Amino acid sequence: MELKSNVPEGPLEKKWDNYRFSSKLVNPANRRKFSIIIVGTGLAGGAAAATLAEQGYQVKSFCIQDTPRRAHSIAAQGGINAAKNYQNDGDSIFRLFYDTIKGGDFRSREANVYRLAQVSNEIIDQCVAQGVPFAREYGGTLANRSFGGAQVSRTFYARGQTGQQLLLGAYSALSRQIKAGRVTMYTRREMMDVVVVDGRARGITVRNIITGEIESHAADLVILGTGGYGNVYFLSTNAMASNVTAAFRAYKRGAGFANPCYVQIHPTCIPVHGDFQSKLTLMSESLRNDGRVWVPKKKGETRKAADIPENERDYYLENKYPSFGNLVPRDVASRNAKEQCDLGKGVGATGLAVYLDFAESIQRDGADVIFRKYGNLFQMYQKIVNVDPMKEPMMIYPAVHYAMGGIWVDYNLMTTIPGLFAIGECNFSDHGANRLGASALMQGLADGYFVIAACVANYLGTNKFDKVDETNEAFLSSRREVEDRLEKLLKNSTGSSAGKCTVDEIHKELGKLMWDYCGMARNKEGLEHALKELPGIRQKFWDKVYIPGSTKEVNQSLERAGRVADFIDFAEIVVRDALARGESCGCHLREESQTDENEALRDDANYSHVAVWEYTGEGSEPKLNIEPLTFENVTPSQRSYK
């Protein structure tokens, strides 16, 4: 597998401009001759479909939901970063670039991250023009708030529903193109395979979730914007339908998978309450602007929060990190919460929670001000936990949230399969080993609105395309493989269900194994144990899982089974990646590699690289490939937030 980053020449701040000037273009009259498939309608996929269709390309857009409005981007709460420097507090494009590189523990490509910082300001202008109702100051200017990993206020927000408002903006632009006939929308379709013809991605195979029909769709190129793989842990903040299948199908067709062990654990989630839960709920990181994190100083404390006096409370983030306090990055906050609970100072019935307290900010600013900022988040928490955060502290604990790893892409956002692009959370490119808060929406919209169009034009302008349609043998072969796989999933589903198990039972077993041995902290012994256990889970799945119904109807059990089968296989490369990376960096904490203060200890001499896994065939171990990381504009250093 050849890994060429294709970063353009020139100074860092000129690379994107140089790239756009030197790239091939497609003139407006010719664009309508090209067809593009985009899988996923979240911020990345929806924005890309709207943008490319606006330019004149013929776009086919696919999503598993009944409407693009239900993409998981809708769940993002806290905000979106941009280097506007409206607060005049020292922000700049370079500072946003540096904070993002540092936040990712110096494990991302400089050129990609700088481009992200460059286009961040354009995103805000685009969204304001679309009517996105960002919060505003009294005088009418756009408001900003602080977020973890930064000492400036650069996060634009719409209360606690920023993702929803941004997605509605992208959806309105997409709807305009659907009406114009330049986007054909395919809802309730699940991508089952990438079709490669003569070495290039030329289409996809999908299953119609309503009818069960297997469909083939051809195009000149394919773009994946299918989100992250956090649900490999079963319990996560991801939507139940979020999955790795599209990305994993691409991996099995030859796309490299980069840094799969980089999985972000978000520190501000409603804790697990029992075995009955199917997912966890995120409380926005923005709450740490006004909420103070603490635990009782005494182990095994049973008194209510209100009964514990100030001198018996440990505001551990403020004490340990005086410069950043409660706004340390997510990986740091998560590990410290785990440490306090491991010491026996956790709160709640399980002891696996810490307090997030708003009493001081309510007293300082008034209840009305705090509720205007976070009201919908407070209401959400109260409905789930039956506790009013205006009167009692929230209880929070870390949970799986975002995947920094993903399909490997070069500067063009193209995978190792020519003609197959990956955008947004689906790719690995911008966040290194730890994503700073409010950067997910920034990357999704940067890729969709401003980056992918130039990359697509360059690809189309430098290649010649033979006509390919759905009768090509590659499409027919893909359909047969998909149909055979579906039949294999149903092979245990005849007769009685006695002695068999459900898809969820297997998924929970897989998730527990991953959380216990490849979660917030990892070690060699635990990772090797997980590798030994995975084949047994895989065998149990294929031997015992019972799926009612057939392939020719709405069958949610069948849908989930296909996704869990991929999660089981994908889990192996997550664990192998964590085992191969013998350092700690960002979210990836190897217990053998820590500082004296239990912070992540990098090993730049041996691991300053992107780890890219290559599929080598059914039953064979994946191959590890390396893309070295070079730093010409920043100097990697031990992260400190003190």
XYZ file of C-alpha atoms in Angstrom:
642
model
C 0.000 0.000 0.000
C 1.485 3.333 -1.098
C 0.832 6.235 1.273
C 1.528 9.543 -0.464
C 0.138 12.496 1.453
C 0.302 14.729 -1.685
C 0.792 17.833 0.441
C 1.466 20.791 -1.883
C 4.730 22.692 -1.855
C 5.251 26.133 -0.329
C 4.952 27.776 3.078
C 2.275 26.389 5.375
C -0.012 29.403 5.008
C 0.226 29.217 1.185
C -0.280 25.482 0.644
C -4.068 25.597 0.259
C -3.921 28.586 -2.079
C -1.164 26.913 -4.109
C -3.197 23.715 -4.270
C -6.301 25.456 -5.563
C -4.347 27.434 -8.149
C -2.402 24.440 -9.466
C -5.359 22.022 -9.444
C -7.209 21.105 -12.587
C -10.647 22.615 -13.062
C -13.822 21.390 -14.748
C -15.636 24.060 -16.709
C -19.313 24.671 -15.885
C -20.593 23.187 -19.149
C -18.749 19.921 -18.522
C -19.713 19.472 -14.879
C -23.201 18.260 -15.726
C -21.579 15.347 -17.584
C -20.085 13.938 -14.374
C -21.971 11.970 -11.747
C -21.021 11.754 -8.077
C -22.271 9.429 -5.341
C -22.262 10.779 -1.775
C -23.049 8.412 1.093
C -24.248 10.153 4.244
C -26.229 13.366 4.706
C -24.728 14.779 7.900
C -22.818 18.034 7.946
C -20.022 16.682 5.736
C -22.146 14.670 3.294
C -25.064 17.110 3.160
C -22.811 20.120 2.645
C -20.817 18.286 -0.037
C -23.956 17.257 -1.925
C -25.338 20.800 -1.848
C -22.026 22.363 -2.876
C -21.208 19.985 -5.727
C -24.744 20.124 -7.090
C -24.688 23.922 -6.912
C -21.577 23.801 -9.094
C -23.436 21.729 -11.671
C -22.456 18.097 -11.043
C -25.105 15.365 -11.043
C -25.243 14.045 -7.473
C -26.786 10.916 -5.985
C -27.156 11.258 -2.204
C -27.780 8.266 0.101
C -28.757 7.980 3.765
C -30.107 5.256 6.042
C -32.661 7.573 7.655
C -36.057 8.609 6.318
C -34.767 12.163 5.847
C -31.330 13.817 5.795
C -32.462 15.842 8.809
C -31.985 12.776 11.023
C -28.238 12.455 10.419
C -26.291 12.144 13.669
C -24.775 15.620 13.209
C -28.054 16.826 14.677
C -26.914 15.596 18.105
C -23.921 17.950 18.385
C -24.572 20.456 21.134
C -21.832 22.849 22.141
C -20.608 24.765 19.120
C -18.276 25.205 16.167
C -14.806 26.758 16.261
C -13.553 29.558 14.024
C -10.661 32.000 14.273
C -12.708 35.187 13.859
C -11.154 36.785 16.978
C -14.355 38.740 17.655
C -13.401 38.888 21.340
C -10.041 40.476 20.486
C -8.446 38.073 22.973
C -5.467 36.986 20.893
C -6.974 34.405 18.542
C -5.696 33.867 14.996
C -5.652 31.225 12.288
C -2.234 30.087 13.492
C -3.403 29.846 17.113
C -6.399 27.724 16.090
C -4.032 25.571 14.042
C -1.609 25.257 16.970
C -4.309 24.487 19.546
C -5.700 21.767 17.255
C -2.276 20.217 16.622
C -1.392 20.368 20.324
C -4.832 19.102 21.371
C -4.291 16.098 19.093
C -0.971 15.473 20.872
C 1.064 16.165 17.707
C -0.288 13.167 15.843
C -1.870 14.881 12.824
C -0.635 16.237 9.510
C 0.304 19.925 9.698
C -0.965 20.906 6.246
C -4.443 19.414 6.719
C -4.913 21.051 10.109
C -3.782 24.473 8.892
C -6.226 24.261 5.987
C -8.991 23.489 8.479
C -8.112 26.603 10.499
C -7.953 28.705 7.321
C -11.447 27.863 6.093
C -13.044 28.013 9.568
C -13.913 31.694 9.163
C -15.604 31.080 5.817
C -17.830 28.453 7.457
C -19.314 31.010 9.850
C -20.032 33.441 7.003
C -21.664 30.648 4.984
C -23.880 29.549 7.870
C -24.927 33.088 8.807
C -25.917 33.638 5.173
C -28.048 30.486 5.384
C -29.841 31.875 8.434
C -28.320 29.652 11.114
C -29.445 31.322 14.392
C -26.124 31.636 16.180
C -26.270 33.229 19.629
C -25.633 36.977 19.566
C -24.494 39.608 22.006
C -26.838 42.425 23.048
C -25.474 44.653 20.278
C -26.190 42.051 17.596
C -22.675 40.670 17.050
C -22.164 36.905 17.084
C -21.396 35.536 20.532
C -18.478 33.251 21.403
C -17.745 30.998 24.341
C -14.760 29.049 25.580
C -14.198 25.363 24.998
C -11.689 22.807 26.223
C -8.064 23.033 25.119
C -8.095 26.759 24.317
C -7.578 29.951 26.296
C -9.528 32.122 23.838
C -13.246 32.344 23.079
C -13.707 31.053 19.545
C -16.729 28.774 19.738
C -19.893 29.908 17.934
C -23.079 28.284 19.203
C -26.862 28.117 19.074
C -27.719 27.374 22.709
C -27.133 23.642 23.169
C -28.383 22.614 19.733
C -25.678 23.879 17.397
C -25.486 20.663 15.365
C -29.212 20.701 14.702
C -29.185 24.293 13.476
C -26.135 23.774 11.260
C -27.662 20.615 9.813
C -30.866 22.476 8.997
C -28.741 25.035 7.142
C -27.041 22.309 5.109
C -30.375 20.561 4.570
C -31.957 23.739 3.204
C -29.108 24.053 0.689
C -29.451 20.355 -0.178
C -33.239 20.669 -0.589
C -32.740 23.505 -3.043
C -30.614 21.225 -5.223
C -33.093 18.347 -4.946
C -35.802 20.707 -6.183
C -33.509 21.857 -9.024
C -33.021 18.225 -10.101
C -29.271 18.181 -9.597
C -29.467 15.928 -6.504
C -31.337 12.639 -6.543
C -32.076 11.689 -2.937
C -32.133 8.029 -1.876
C -33.401 7.641 1.687
C -33.602 4.377 3.654
C -30.636 2.918 1.770
C -27.737 1.243 3.539
C -24.439 1.018 1.708
C -23.264 -2.592 1.613
C -20.228 -2.387 -0.681
C -17.969 -0.139 -2.751
C -17.690 -1.182 -6.398
C -14.192 -0.883 -7.860
C -13.762 -1.023 -11.640
C -10.262 -1.065 -13.162
C -8.780 0.082 -9.878
C -11.143 3.032 -9.356
C -14.250 3.467 -7.203
C -17.139 3.683 -9.656
C -20.214 3.010 -7.552
C -21.857 1.337 -4.578
C -24.165 -1.534 -3.736
C -26.967 -0.663 -1.311
C -29.878 -2.387 0.386
C -33.279 -0.715 0.358
C -34.175 -0.930 4.052
C -37.923 -0.830 3.331
C -38.199 -3.434 0.566
C -34.990 -5.395 1.103
C -34.068 -4.946 -2.567
C -30.363 -4.890 -3.430
C -29.560 -1.961 -5.729
C -26.503 -0.971 -7.761
C -25.575 2.636 -8.467
C -22.771 3.769 -10.774
C -20.963 7.122 -10.900
C -17.618 8.671 -11.768
C -16.522 8.816 -8.132
C -17.756 8.050 -4.622
C -17.600 10.186 -1.478
C -18.152 8.678 1.984
C -19.425 10.921 4.764
C -20.722 8.174 7.038
C -19.508 9.273 10.469
C -17.663 7.409 13.199
C -17.433 3.939 14.690
C -17.936 4.598 18.426
C -20.738 2.027 18.634
C -18.152 -0.752 18.497
C -18.266 -0.190 22.292
C -22.067 -0.733 22.293
C -22.673 2.034 24.839
C -21.698 5.397 23.393
C -23.151 8.841 22.760
C -23.650 7.922 19.089
C -27.067 7.359 17.576
C -28.138 3.721 17.635
C -27.897 3.535 13.837
C -24.319 4.875 13.680
C -22.044 2.132 12.375
C -18.746 1.268 10.705
C -20.144 -0.770 7.803
C -19.610 1.688 4.920
C -16.054 2.473 6.030
C -15.309 -1.191 6.717
C -16.619 -2.249 3.284
C -14.226 0.317 1.783
C -11.401 -1.088 3.933
C -12.085 -4.594 2.610
C -11.937 -3.236 -0.962
C -8.476 -1.748 -0.380
C -8.886 1.540 1.501
C -6.376 1.920 4.326
C -7.833 2.412 7.819
C -5.825 4.902 9.898
C -5.357 5.114 13.664
C -8.457 3.086 14.647
C -7.362 3.048 18.322
C -7.916 6.828 18.590
C -11.407 6.857 20.119
C -12.424 9.883 22.148
C -13.920 9.392 25.589
C -16.066 12.453 26.374
C -15.910 13.524 30.039
C -19.391 15.057 30.277
C -21.951 12.276 29.825
C -24.845 11.036 31.906
C -23.483 7.940 33.713
C -24.572 4.354 33.025
C -27.642 3.485 35.080
C -28.052 -0.218 34.343
C -27.852 -3.080 31.855
C -31.079 -1.993 30.156
C -29.512 1.026 28.423
C -28.913 0.981 24.690
C -26.958 4.255 24.494
C -25.585 7.094 26.600
C -26.478 10.779 26.506
C -23.969 13.568 26.096
C -24.034 16.748 28.151
C -22.234 19.407 26.141
C -18.655 20.356 26.953
C -19.885 23.953 26.951
C -21.323 23.259 30.403
C -17.767 23.279 31.740
C -17.672 27.029 31.041
C -19.990 27.642 33.988
C -20.098 24.295 35.789
C -17.384 23.342 38.290
C -16.257 19.709 38.443
C -15.681 18.248 41.895
C -15.767 15.159 44.109
C -15.829 14.767 47.900
C -12.400 14.699 49.502
C -13.461 11.759 51.649
C -13.621 8.297 50.094
C -16.982 6.540 50.155
C -18.913 9.756 50.889
C -22.667 9.107 51.161
C -23.993 12.585 52.001
C -25.924 14.600 49.406
C -23.931 17.199 47.487
C -25.664 20.073 49.279
C -24.617 18.657 52.643
C -20.908 18.559 51.792
C -19.245 21.863 52.828
C -16.804 23.704 50.545
C -13.729 22.706 52.553
C -14.583 19.027 52.012
C -14.853 19.315 48.210
C -12.024 18.611 45.785
C -12.226 20.768 42.645
C -9.562 18.533 41.196
C -9.307 20.011 37.669
C -8.965 23.562 38.978
C -6.379 22.445 41.537
C -4.311 20.331 39.154
C -4.543 22.538 36.034
C -4.762 26.168 37.236
C -4.293 27.718 33.741
C -7.122 25.788 32.040
C -9.121 24.570 35.047
C -12.363 22.883 34.023
C -11.608 23.600 30.355
C -8.795 21.095 29.917
C -9.130 18.903 26.791
C -11.472 15.953 26.849
C -8.884 13.213 27.215
C -7.354 14.946 30.251
C -10.730 15.580 31.911
C -11.855 11.994 31.262
C -8.746 10.367 32.701
C -8.924 12.544 35.805
C -12.578 11.652 36.375
C -11.692 7.962 36.130
C -8.773 8.477 38.518
C -11.019 10.089 41.161
C -13.551 7.259 40.890
C -10.794 4.631 41.028
C -9.639 6.267 44.281
C -13.109 5.686 45.733
C -14.261 9.323 45.581
C -16.905 8.821 42.904
C -20.513 9.776 43.644
C -23.929 8.314 42.975
C -25.233 4.790 43.459
C -22.500 3.200 41.328
C -19.602 5.388 42.468
C -18.829 5.992 38.789
C -19.680 9.678 38.535
C -18.399 13.130 39.497
C -20.316 16.345 40.125
C -20.745 19.205 37.635
C -22.019 22.059 39.794
C -23.643 25.312 38.583
C -24.421 26.836 41.976
C -21.628 29.417 41.855
C -22.419 30.599 38.305
C -26.144 30.842 39.106
C -25.339 32.951 42.145
C -22.903 35.100 40.120
C -24.873 35.646 36.874
C -28.417 34.773 37.866
C -30.557 31.766 37.035
C -32.065 33.432 33.940
C -28.673 33.985 32.306
C -27.509 30.407 32.925
C -30.801 28.953 31.722
C -30.663 31.017 28.511
C -27.259 29.487 27.759
C -27.993 25.866 28.618
C -31.736 25.526 29.121
C -32.369 22.685 26.673
C -29.423 20.718 28.125
C -30.774 21.175 31.645
C -34.217 20.044 30.495
C -32.725 16.987 28.796
C -30.812 16.038 31.935
C -33.893 16.503 34.132
C -36.046 14.323 31.881
C -33.490 11.499 31.926
C -32.306 11.622 35.553
C -35.244 13.371 37.267
C -32.914 15.916 38.890
C -33.017 19.665 38.239
C -29.439 20.909 37.578
C -30.540 24.413 38.581
C -30.992 23.061 42.116
C -28.613 20.100 42.379
C -25.281 19.332 40.626
C -25.304 17.143 37.549
C -23.609 13.771 37.842
C -21.353 13.012 34.871
C -18.899 10.316 33.799
C -16.814 9.702 30.646
C -18.281 7.767 27.720
C -17.253 6.848 24.167
C -18.055 9.753 21.884
C -16.035 10.459 18.702
C -13.635 8.567 16.442
C -10.457 10.427 15.511
C -9.354 7.396 13.531
C -10.962 6.638 10.191
C -10.297 5.932 6.557
C -6.852 7.197 5.527
C -6.934 10.109 3.082
C -4.290 12.278 1.462
C -4.409 16.068 1.182
C -7.015 15.596 -1.579
C -9.272 13.746 0.891
C -8.862 10.696 -1.363
C -8.379 7.219 0.074
C -5.929 4.603 -1.183
C -8.634 3.612 -3.696
C -8.542 6.167 -6.545
C -11.911 7.856 -6.916
C -13.016 7.064 -3.349
C -13.040 10.116 -1.058
C -13.809 10.285 2.668
C -14.939 13.414 4.508
C -15.879 14.446 8.047
C -15.604 11.997 10.937
C -15.369 9.150 8.434
C -11.745 10.070 7.690
C -8.775 10.368 10.036
C -7.202 13.570 8.859
C -7.493 16.509 11.228
C -7.727 15.643 14.909
C -4.708 13.487 15.663
C -5.015 11.520 18.894
C -7.627 13.762 20.526
C -10.260 16.093 19.084
C -10.765 19.457 20.736
C -14.373 20.303 21.505
C -16.320 22.164 18.784
C -13.941 20.940 16.073
C -16.129 18.130 14.696
C -18.680 20.492 13.157
C -15.822 22.626 11.876
C -14.214 19.691 10.049
C -17.494 18.368 8.655
C -18.477 21.696 7.128
C -14.932 22.574 6.039
C -14.688 19.314 4.101
C -18.217 19.576 2.701
C -18.519 23.250 1.798
C -14.960 24.292 0.961
C -12.459 21.461 0.459
C -14.046 18.543 -1.372
C -15.161 20.572 -4.419
C -11.576 21.530 -5.299
C -10.398 17.949 -4.708
C -13.164 16.490 -6.899
C -12.469 18.934 -9.733
C -8.763 18.103 -9.636
C -9.507 14.358 -9.810
C -12.037 14.689 -12.624
C -9.815 17.082 -14.525
C -6.775 14.799 -14.468
C -8.425 11.492 -15.395
C -10.360 10.090 -18.324
C -13.477 8.077 -17.599
C -14.825 5.182 -19.607
C -18.557 4.708 -19.424
C -19.455 2.279 -16.652
C -22.969 1.222 -15.712
C -24.663 -1.231 -13.370
C -24.381 -4.108 -15.887
C -20.600 -4.172 -15.455
C -19.369 -7.485 -13.990
C -17.920 -5.695 -10.939
C -21.428 -4.497 -9.999
C -22.970 -7.924 -10.587
C -20.256 -9.595 -8.522
C -20.746 -7.112 -5.691
C -24.497 -7.793 -5.663
C -23.889 -11.537 -5.419
C -21.474 -11.068 -2.523
C -23.946 -8.861 -0.657
C -26.805 -11.316 -1.190
C -24.642 -14.243 -0.055
C -23.654 -12.357 3.102
C -27.283 -11.611 3.958
C -28.215 -15.262 3.524
C -25.298 -16.256 5.738
C -26.567 -13.916 8.464
C -29.931 -15.709 8.404
C -28.599 -19.263 8.436
C -29.395 -19.817 12.153
C -32.863 -18.350 11.924
C -34.873 -21.402 10.920
C -36.841 -23.297 13.515
C -36.940 -22.392 17.191
C -34.915 -19.635 18.814
C -34.203 -21.871 21.823
C -30.505 -22.006 22.678
C -29.743 -19.088 20.393
C -29.002 -15.440 21.195
C -29.949 -11.994 19.976
C -27.775 -9.530 18.086
C -27.811 -7.170 21.078
C -26.474 -9.849 23.417
C -23.427 -10.303 21.189
C -23.011 -6.559 20.748
C -23.088 -5.988 24.528
C -20.495 -8.711 25.033
C -18.254 -7.127 22.410
C -18.747 -3.655 23.882
C -17.860 -4.753 27.397
C -14.673 -6.432 26.175
C -13.654 -3.294 24.277
C -14.468 -0.922 27.164
C -12.669 -3.060 29.753
C -9.479 -3.665 27.760
C -9.357 -0.954 25.054
C -11.173 1.921 26.755
C -9.830 4.877 28.733
C -6.648 3.009 29.662
C -4.944 0.148 27.831
C -2.053 -2.180 28.612
C -0.253 -4.939 26.737
C -1.707 -7.776 28.810
C -5.289 -6.534 28.479
C -5.034 -5.897 24.749
C -3.576 -9.352 24.148
C -6.432 -10.809 26.213
C -8.978 -8.936 24.064
C -7.376 -10.310 20.870
C -7.742 -13.844 22.238
C -11.398 -13.289 23.189
C -12.561 -11.763 19.896
C -12.523 -15.010 17.853
C -14.851 -16.593 20.417
C -17.318 -13.715 20.141
C -17.146 -13.942 16.354
C -17.804 -17.690 16.425
C -20.696 -17.277 18.847
C -22.221 -14.636 16.560
C -22.114 -16.796 13.435
C -23.166 -19.983 15.255
C -25.915 -18.733 17.553
C -27.368 -15.367 16.564
C -31.079 -15.613 15.773
C -32.656 -13.104 13.362
C -36.420 -13.239 12.831
C -37.909 -12.342 9.448
C -36.385 -12.349 5.987
C -34.274 -10.180 3.687
C -37.274 -9.030 1.626
C -38.900 -6.729 4.186
C -38.182 -4.137 6.848
C -35.955 -6.122 9.196
C -34.152 -4.104 11.847
C -32.652 -7.225 13.404
C -31.018 -8.049 10.074
C -29.723 -4.488 9.727
C -28.205 -4.584 13.204
C -26.742 -8.042 12.628
C -24.837 -6.880 9.554
C -23.458 -3.905 11.447
C -22.464 -5.953 14.496
C -20.732 -8.535 12.275
C -18.606 -5.680 10.913
C -18.019 -4.277 14.401
C -16.650 -7.652 15.536
C -14.162 -7.801 12.667
C -13.348 -4.101 12.985
C -12.698 -4.457 16.732
C -9.692 -6.604 15.883
C -7.900 -3.806 14.049
C -8.776 -1.342 16.849
C -7.112 -3.635 19.381
C -4.167 -4.423 17.091
C -3.613 -0.713 16.544
C -3.671 -0.006 20.299
C -1.243 -2.880 20.857
C 1.124 -1.750 18.116
C 1.263 1.830 19.459
C 3.463 1.352 22.517
C 3.275 5.019 23.505
C 0.569 7.107 25.120
C -0.837 10.024 23.148
C -4.073 11.931 23.465
C -6.971 9.568 24.127
C -4.718 6.515 23.759
C -3.265 5.908 27.227
C -0.949 2.938 27.470
C -0.448 2.373 31.191
C 3.178 1.444 30.511
C 3.833 4.937 29.100
C 2.877 7.675 31.591
C 4.556 10.640 33.256
C 4.991 10.758 37.024
C 1.685 12.654 37.170
C -0.159 10.018 35.110
C -0.293 12.114 31.948
C 0.117 10.632 28.462
C 3.812 10.158 27.602
C 4.538 10.216 23.877
C 7.435 8.461 22.177
C 8.189 10.701 19.201
C 11.282 8.730 18.216
C 9.264 5.590 17.452
C 5.638 6.600 16.980
C 5.464 9.993 15.259
C 3.452 8.479 12.446
C 0.016 7.567 11.190
C -0.683 3.843 11.535
C -2.594 2.621 8.464
C -4.041 -0.900 8.360
C -4.399 -2.822 5.117
C -6.825 -5.682 4.512
C -4.983 -8.825 3.377
C -7.842 -11.286 2.939
C -10.368 -13.252 4.957
C -8.718 -14.946 7.933
C -5.374 -13.173 7.442
C -3.862 -10.648 9.826
C -4.086 -7.057 8.563
C -0.851 -5.394 7.506
C 0.436 -2.280 9.261
C 1.679 0.564 7.030
C 3.274 3.794 8.240
C 2.936 7.418 7.119
C 5.676 9.420 8.927
C 4.624 12.762 10.398
C 6.975 15.716 9.996
C 6.694 19.023 11.846
C 8.199 22.107 10.237
C 6.072 24.821 11.838
C 5.489 23.548 15.383
C 7.765 21.688 17.757
C 6.172 18.649 19.423
C 6.366 19.047 23.182
C 4.915 17.449 26.279
C 1.371 18.790 26.532
C 0.784 20.896 29.623
C -2.459 22.574 30.657
C -1.225 23.781 34.032
